[in-house]
Amino acid sequence: MKTFKLFLSCLTISIATSYTFVCLNHRFFHFKEQDINGEKPPGLVLIICIAPLIETIIFQYIMHHILVYIKIRNGWTQIVLMSLVFASFHLYSSFYMLMVFCSSIALNFFYIKTSKVNMLLAVLLTALLHSLYNLFGYLFVV
């Protein structure tokens, strides 16, 4: 039950963060979709199923193991570093990178907390969290 509440909280925070950035964009910056990524969005299967699982394995599971290996064990330091690396691979624009960084704080927080209990569960639930976040973006932002 605790994991479910944390899951819902992190999903709400990441979506609220994304929605805040969308509102800021519409109010002040006026980036258009083509200004952000220069092409049509990839297919729904890629955005909802494939990318979240692959990105969770790379940017949470592997990155977390690397940070522990190099003796960076502080949870918040891990969260910020994982978020910076994740955002740096979303190069559509600096505005988009900032949005991804802020939203990924919740994903990485969830992963770090859940991985202490069960690593496989952490990977699967973080991928699901990422999938739902992407689905929100696909349906309401793009």
JSON list of C-alpha atoms in Angstrom, two decimals:
[
{"chain": "A", "resi": 1, "resn": "MET", "atom": "CA", "xyz": [0.00, 0.00, 0.00]},
{"chain": "A", "resi": 2, "resn": "LYS", "atom": "CA", "xyz": [2.89, 2.33, 0.80]},
{"chain": "A", "resi": 3, "resn": "THR", "atom": "CA", "xyz": [4.42, 1.73, -2.65]},
{"chain": "A", "resi": 4, "resn": "PHE", "atom": "CA", "xyz": [1.06, 2.41, -4.31]},
{"chain": "A", "resi": 5, "resn": "LYS", "atom": "CA", "xyz": [0.69, 5.75, -2.49]},
{"chain": "A", "resi": 6, "resn": "LEU", "atom": "CA", "xyz": [4.25, 6.69, -3.42]},
{"chain": "A", "resi": 7, "resn": "PHE", "atom": "CA", "xyz": [3.55, 5.66, -7.03]},
{"chain": "A", "resi": 8, "resn": "LEU", "atom": "CA", "xyz": [0.44, 7.85, -7.23]},
{"chain": "A", "resi": 9, "resn": "SER", "atom": "CA", "xyz": [2.20, 10.76, -5.52]},
{"chain": "A", "resi": 10, "resn": "CYS", "atom": "CA", "xyz": [5.17, 10.64, -7.90]},
{"chain": "A", "resi": 11, "resn": "LEU", "atom": "CA", "xyz": [2.88, 10.32, -10.93]},
{"chain": "A", "resi": 12, "resn": "THR", "atom": "CA", "xyz": [0.85, 13.32, -9.77]},
{"chain": "A", "resi": 13, "resn": "ILE", "atom": "CA", "xyz": [3.97, 15.38, -9.13]},
{"chain": "A", "resi": 14, "resn": "SER", "atom": "CA", "xyz": [5.56, 14.54, -12.50]},
{"chain": "A", "resi": 15, "resn": "ILE", "atom": "CA", "xyz": [2.34, 15.30, -14.40]},
{"chain": "A", "resi": 16, "resn": "ALA", "atom": "CA", "xyz": [1.79, 18.52, -12.43]},
{"chain": "A", "resi": 17, "resn": "THR", "atom": "CA", "xyz": [5.36, 19.57, -13.21]},
{"chain": "A", "resi": 18, "resn": "SER", "atom": "CA", "xyz": [4.89, 18.86, -16.89]},
{"chain": "A", "resi": 19, "resn": "TYR", "atom": "CA", "xyz": [1.56, 20.67, -16.94]},
{"chain": "A", "resi": 20, "resn": "THR", "atom": "CA", "xyz": [3.17, 23.68, -15.23]},
{"chain": "A", "resi": 21, "resn": "PHE", "atom": "CA", "xyz": [5.83, 23.82, -17.95]},
{"chain": "A", "resi": 22, "resn": "VAL", "atom": "CA", "xyz": [3.17, 23.55, -20.66]},
{"chain": "A", "resi": 23, "resn": "CYS", "atom": "CA", "xyz": [1.27, 26.46, -19.08]},
{"chain": "A", "resi": 24, "resn": "LEU", "atom": "CA", "xyz": [4.47, 28.52, -18.81]},
{"chain": "A", "resi": 25, "resn": "ASN", "atom": "CA", "xyz": [5.19, 27.78, -22.45]},
{"chain": "A", "resi": 26, "resn": "HIS", "atom": "CA", "xyz": [1.73, 28.84, -23.60]},
{"chain": "A", "resi": 27, "resn": "ARG", "atom": "CA", "xyz": [1.78, 31.96, -21.44]},
{"chain": "A", "resi": 28, "resn": "PHE", "atom": "CA", "xyz": [5.33, 33.21, -21.99]},
{"chain": "A", "resi": 29, "resn": "PHE", "atom": "CA", "xyz": [7.47, 31.29, -24.48]},
{"chain": "A", "resi": 30, "resn": "HIS", "atom": "CA", "xyz": [5.13, 30.07, -27.25]},
{"chain": "A", "resi": 31, "resn": "PHE", "atom": "CA", "xyz": [7.28, 27.17, -28.43]},
{"chain": "A", "resi": 32, "resn": "LYS", "atom": "CA", "xyz": [5.40, 25.08, -30.94]},
{"chain": "A", "resi": 33, "resn": "GLU", "atom": "CA", "xyz": [5.74, 21.29, -31.09]},
{"chain": "A", "resi": 34, "resn": "GLN", "atom": "CA", "xyz": [7.94, 21.53, -34.18]},
{"chain": "A", "resi": 35, "resn": "ASP", "atom": "CA", "xyz": [10.14, 24.08, -32.35]},
{"chain": "A", "resi": 36, "resn": "ILE", "atom": "CA", "xyz": [10.65, 21.57, -29.57]},
{"chain": "A", "resi": 37, "resn": "ASN", "atom": "CA", "xyz": [11.55, 18.45, -31.49]},
{"chain": "A", "resi": 38, "resn": "GLY", "atom": "CA", "xyz": [11.48, 19.34, -35.19]},
{"chain": "A", "resi": 39, "resn": "GLU", "atom": "CA", "xyz": [9.53, 16.25, -36.22]},
{"chain": "A", "resi": 40, "resn": "LYS", "atom": "CA", "xyz": [6.30, 14.39, -35.68]},
{"chain": "A", "resi": 41, "resn": "PRO", "atom": "CA", "xyz": [6.08, 12.56, -32.37]},
{"chain": "A", "resi": 42, "resn": "PRO", "atom": "CA", "xyz": [7.07, 8.90, -32.57]},
{"chain": "A", "resi": 43, "resn": "GLY", "atom": "CA", "xyz": [4.41, 6.20, -32.41]},
{"chain": "A", "resi": 44, "resn": "LEU", "atom": "CA", "xyz": [2.36, 5.48, -29.35]},
{"chain": "A", "resi": 45, "resn": "VAL", "atom": "CA", "xyz": [3.90, 2.02, -28.85]},
{"chain": "A", "resi": 46, "resn": "LEU", "atom": "CA", "xyz": [7.39, 3.52, -28.77]},
{"chain": "A", "resi": 47, "resn": "ILE", "atom": "CA", "xyz": [6.40, 6.30, -26.37]},
{"chain": "A", "resi": 48, "resn": "ILE", "atom": "CA", "xyz": [4.27, 4.20, -24.03]},
{"chain": "A", "resi": 49, "resn": "CYS", "atom": "CA", "xyz": [5.89, 0.75, -24.06]},
{"chain": "A", "resi": 50, "resn": "ILE", "atom": "CA", "xyz": [9.41, 0.60, -25.44]},
{"chain": "A", "resi": 51, "resn": "ALA", "atom": "CA", "xyz": [11.08, 3.89, -24.47]},
{"chain": "A", "resi": 52, "resn": "PRO", "atom": "CA", "xyz": [10.05, 3.87, -20.78]},
{"chain": "A", "resi": 53, "resn": "LEU", "atom": "CA", "xyz": [11.37, 0.35, -20.21]},
{"chain": "A", "resi": 54, "resn": "ILE", "atom": "CA", "xyz": [14.65, 0.98, -22.02]},
{"chain": "A", "resi": 55, "resn": "GLU", "atom": "CA", "xyz": [15.12, 4.37, -20.37]},
{"chain": "A", "resi": 56, "resn": "THR", "atom": "CA", "xyz": [14.35, 2.93, -16.93]},
{"chain": "A", "resi": 57, "resn": "ILE", "atom": "CA", "xyz": [16.98, 0.24, -17.40]},
{"chain": "A", "resi": 58, "resn": "ILE", "atom": "CA", "xyz": [19.58, 2.75, -18.62]},
{"chain": "A", "resi": 59, "resn": "PHE", "atom": "CA", "xyz": [18.85, 5.87, -16.58]},
{"chain": "A", "resi": 60, "resn": "GLN", "atom": "CA", "xyz": [17.68, 4.34, -13.34]},
{"chain": "A", "resi": 61, "resn": "TYR", "atom": "CA", "xyz": [18.91, 0.75, -12.98]},
{"chain": "A", "resi": 62, "resn": "ILE", "atom": "CA", "xyz": [22.34, 1.03, -14.64]},
{"chain": "A", "resi": 63, "resn": "MET", "atom": "CA", "xyz": [22.95, 4.64, -13.61]},
{"chain": "A", "resi": 64, "resn": "HIS", "atom": "CA", "xyz": [22.08, 3.84, -9.99]},
{"chain": "A", "resi": 65, "resn": "HIS", "atom": "CA", "xyz": [24.50, 0.90, -9.99]},
{"chain": "A", "resi": 66, "resn": "ILE", "atom": "CA", "xyz": [27.26, 3.10, -11.45]},
{"chain": "A", "resi": 67, "resn": "LEU", "atom": "CA", "xyz": [26.69, 5.75, -8.79]},
{"chain": "A", "resi": 68, "resn": "VAL", "atom": "CA", "xyz": [26.81, 3.17, -6.00]},
{"chain": "A", "resi": 69, "resn": "TYR", "atom": "CA", "xyz": [29.95, 1.65, -7.56]},
{"chain": "A", "resi": 70, "resn": "ILE", "atom": "CA", "xyz": [31.73, 5.01, -7.55]},
{"chain": "A", "resi": 71, "resn": "LYS", "atom": "CA", "xyz": [30.58, 5.47, -3.94]},
{"chain": "A", "resi": 72, "resn": "ILE", "atom": "CA", "xyz": [27.91, 8.12, -4.44]},
{"chain": "A", "resi": 73, "resn": "ARG", "atom": "CA", "xyz": [25.39, 6.81, -1.97]},
{"chain": "A", "resi": 74, "resn": "ASN", "atom": "CA", "xyz": [23.44, 9.90, -0.91]},
{"chain": "A", "resi": 75, "resn": "GLY", "atom": "CA", "xyz": [19.90, 9.43, -2.24]},
{"chain": "A", "resi": 76, "resn": "TRP", "atom": "CA", "xyz": [19.30, 13.06, -3.23]},
{"chain": "A", "resi": 77, "resn": "THR", "atom": "CA", "xyz": [22.67, 13.30, -4.97]},
{"chain": "A", "resi": 78, "resn": "GLN", "atom": "CA", "xyz": [21.81, 10.14, -6.91]},
{"chain": "A", "resi": 79, "resn": "ILE", "atom": "CA", "xyz": [18.39, 11.53, -7.83]},
{"chain": "A", "resi": 80, "resn": "VAL", "atom": "CA", "xyz": [19.80, 14.82, -9.11]},
{"chain": "A", "resi": 81, "resn": "LEU", "atom": "CA", "xyz": [22.64, 13.16, -11.06]},
{"chain": "A", "resi": 82, "resn": "MET", "atom": "CA", "xyz": [20.31, 10.57, -12.60]},
{"chain": "A", "resi": 83, "resn": "SER", "atom": "CA", "xyz": [17.90, 13.36, -13.57]},
{"chain": "A", "resi": 84, "resn": "LEU", "atom": "CA", "xyz": [20.67, 15.46, -15.11]},
{"chain": "A", "resi": 85, "resn": "VAL", "atom": "CA", "xyz": [21.89, 12.56, -17.24]},
{"chain": "A", "resi": 86, "resn": "PHE", "atom": "CA", "xyz": [18.34, 11.63, -18.25]},
{"chain": "A", "resi": 87, "resn": "ALA", "atom": "CA", "xyz": [17.50, 15.23, -19.23]},
{"chain": "A", "resi": 88, "resn": "SER", "atom": "CA", "xyz": [20.74, 15.59, -21.17]},
{"chain": "A", "resi": 89, "resn": "PHE", "atom": "CA", "xyz": [19.51, 12.90, -23.56]},
{"chain": "A", "resi": 90, "resn": "HIS", "atom": "CA", "xyz": [16.35, 14.91, -24.32]},
{"chain": "A", "resi": 91, "resn": "LEU", "atom": "CA", "xyz": [18.01, 17.59, -26.42]},
{"chain": "A", "resi": 92, "resn": "TYR", "atom": "CA", "xyz": [14.97, 19.03, -28.18]},
{"chain": "A", "resi": 93, "resn": "SER", "atom": "CA", "xyz": [15.42, 22.43, -26.52]},
{"chain": "A", "resi": 94, "resn": "SER", "atom": "CA", "xyz": [16.77, 23.82, -23.25]},
{"chain": "A", "resi": 95, "resn": "PHE", "atom": "CA", "xyz": [13.18, 24.45, -22.12]},
{"chain": "A", "resi": 96, "resn": "TYR", "atom": "CA", "xyz": [12.25, 20.82, -22.80]},
{"chain": "A", "resi": 97, "resn": "MET", "atom": "CA", "xyz": [15.40, 19.59, -21.05]},
{"chain": "A", "resi": 98, "resn": "LEU", "atom": "CA", "xyz": [14.49, 21.63, -17.97]},
{"chain": "A", "resi": 99, "resn": "MET", "atom": "CA", "xyz": [10.97, 20.20, -18.01]},
{"chain": "A", "resi": 100, "resn": "VAL", "atom": "CA", "xyz": [12.34, 16.64, -18.33]},
{"chain": "A", "resi": 101, "resn": "PHE", "atom": "CA", "xyz": [14.84, 17.26, -15.51]},
{"chain": "A", "resi": 102, "resn": "CYS", "atom": "CA", "xyz": [12.15, 18.53, -13.15]},
{"chain": "A", "resi": 103, "resn": "SER", "atom": "CA", "xyz": [9.71, 15.74, -13.99]},
{"chain": "A", "resi": 104, "resn": "SER", "atom": "CA", "xyz": [12.38, 13.05, -13.73]},
{"chain": "A", "resi": 105, "resn": "ILE", "atom": "CA", "xyz": [13.11, 14.05, -10.12]},
{"chain": "A", "resi": 106, "resn": "ALA", "atom": "CA", "xyz": [9.83, 12.31, -9.17]},
{"chain": "A", "resi": 107, "resn": "LEU", "atom": "CA", "xyz": [10.64, 9.23, -11.29]},
{"chain": "A", "resi": 108, "resn": "ASN", "atom": "CA", "xyz": [14.09, 8.91, -9.78]},
{"chain": "A", "resi": 109, "resn": "PHE", "atom": "CA", "xyz": [12.81, 9.52, -6.25]},
{"chain": "A", "resi": 110, "resn": "PHE", "atom": "CA", "xyz": [10.31, 6.70, -6.75]},
{"chain": "A", "resi": 111, "resn": "TYR", "atom": "CA", "xyz": [13.00, 4.41, -8.16]},
{"chain": "A", "resi": 112, "resn": "ILE", "atom": "CA", "xyz": [15.47, 5.07, -5.32]},
{"chain": "A", "resi": 113, "resn": "LYS", "atom": "CA", "xyz": [12.82, 4.52, -2.63]},
{"chain": "A", "resi": 114, "resn": "THR", "atom": "CA", "xyz": [11.38, 1.39, -4.25]},
{"chain": "A", "resi": 115, "resn": "SER", "atom": "CA", "xyz": [14.75, -0.16, -5.12]},
{"chain": "A", "resi": 116, "resn": "LYS", "atom": "CA", "xyz": [15.55, -0.40, -1.41]},
{"chain": "A", "resi": 117, "resn": "VAL", "atom": "CA", "xyz": [12.67, -2.86, -1.08]},
{"chain": "A", "resi": 118, "resn": "ASN", "atom": "CA", "xyz": [12.78, -4.82, -4.36]},
{"chain": "A", "resi": 119, "resn": "MET", "atom": "CA", "xyz": [14.98, -4.01, -7.38]},
{"chain": "A", "resi": 120, "resn": "LEU", "atom": "CA", "xyz": [12.84, -5.81, -10.00]},
{"chain": "A", "resi": 121, "resn": "LEU", "atom": "CA", "xyz": [9.69, -4.17, -8.66]},
{"chain": "A", "resi": 122, "resn": "ALA", "atom": "CA", "xyz": [11.47, -0.81, -8.76]},
{"chain": "A", "resi": 123, "resn": "VAL", "atom": "CA", "xyz": [12.39, -1.24, -12.44]},
{"chain": "A", "resi": 124, "resn": "LEU", "atom": "CA", "xyz": [8.94, -2.45, -13.48]},
{"chain": "A", "resi": 125, "resn": "LEU", "atom": "CA", "xyz": [6.97, 0.14, -11.52]},
{"chain": "A", "resi": 126, "resn": "THR", "atom": "CA", "xyz": [9.27, 2.99, -12.56]},
{"chain": "A", "resi": 127, "resn": "ALA", "atom": "CA", "xyz": [8.82, 1.94, -16.20]},
{"chain": "A", "resi": 128, "resn": "LEU", "atom": "CA", "xyz": [5.04, 1.90, -15.64]},
{"chain": "A", "resi": 129, "resn": "LEU", "atom": "CA", "xyz": [5.20, 5.33, -13.99]},
{"chain": "A", "resi": 130, "resn": "HIS", "atom": "CA", "xyz": [7.22, 6.63, -16.93]},
{"chain": "A", "resi": 131, "resn": "SER", "atom": "CA", "xyz": [4.73, 5.04, -19.38]},
{"chain": "A", "resi": 132, "resn": "LEU", "atom": "CA", "xyz": [1.77, 6.73, -17.72]},
{"chain": "A", "resi": 133, "resn": "TYR", "atom": "CA", "xyz": [3.63, 10.05, -17.68]},
{"chain": "A", "resi": 134, "resn": "ASN", "atom": "CA", "xyz": [4.38, 9.68, -21.41]},
{"chain": "A", "resi": 135, "resn": "LEU", "atom": "CA", "xyz": [0.77, 8.72, -22.10]},
{"chain": "A", "resi": 136, "resn": "PHE", "atom": "CA", "xyz": [-0.38, 11.91, -20.39]},
{"chain": "A", "resi": 137, "resn": "GLY", "atom": "CA", "xyz": [2.06, 13.90, -22.50]},
{"chain": "A", "resi": 138, "resn": "TYR", "atom": "CA", "xyz": [1.01, 12.15, -25.70]},
{"chain": "A", "resi": 139, "resn": "LEU", "atom": "CA", "xyz": [-2.71, 12.67, -25.07]},
{"chain": "A", "resi": 140, "resn": "PHE", "atom": "CA", "xyz": [-2.74, 16.15, -23.57]},
{"chain": "A", "resi": 141, "resn": "VAL", "atom": "CA", "xyz": [0.50, 17.93, -24.43]},
{"chain": "A", "resi": 142, "resn": "VAL", "atom": "CA", "xyz": [1.56, 16.95, -27.96]}
]
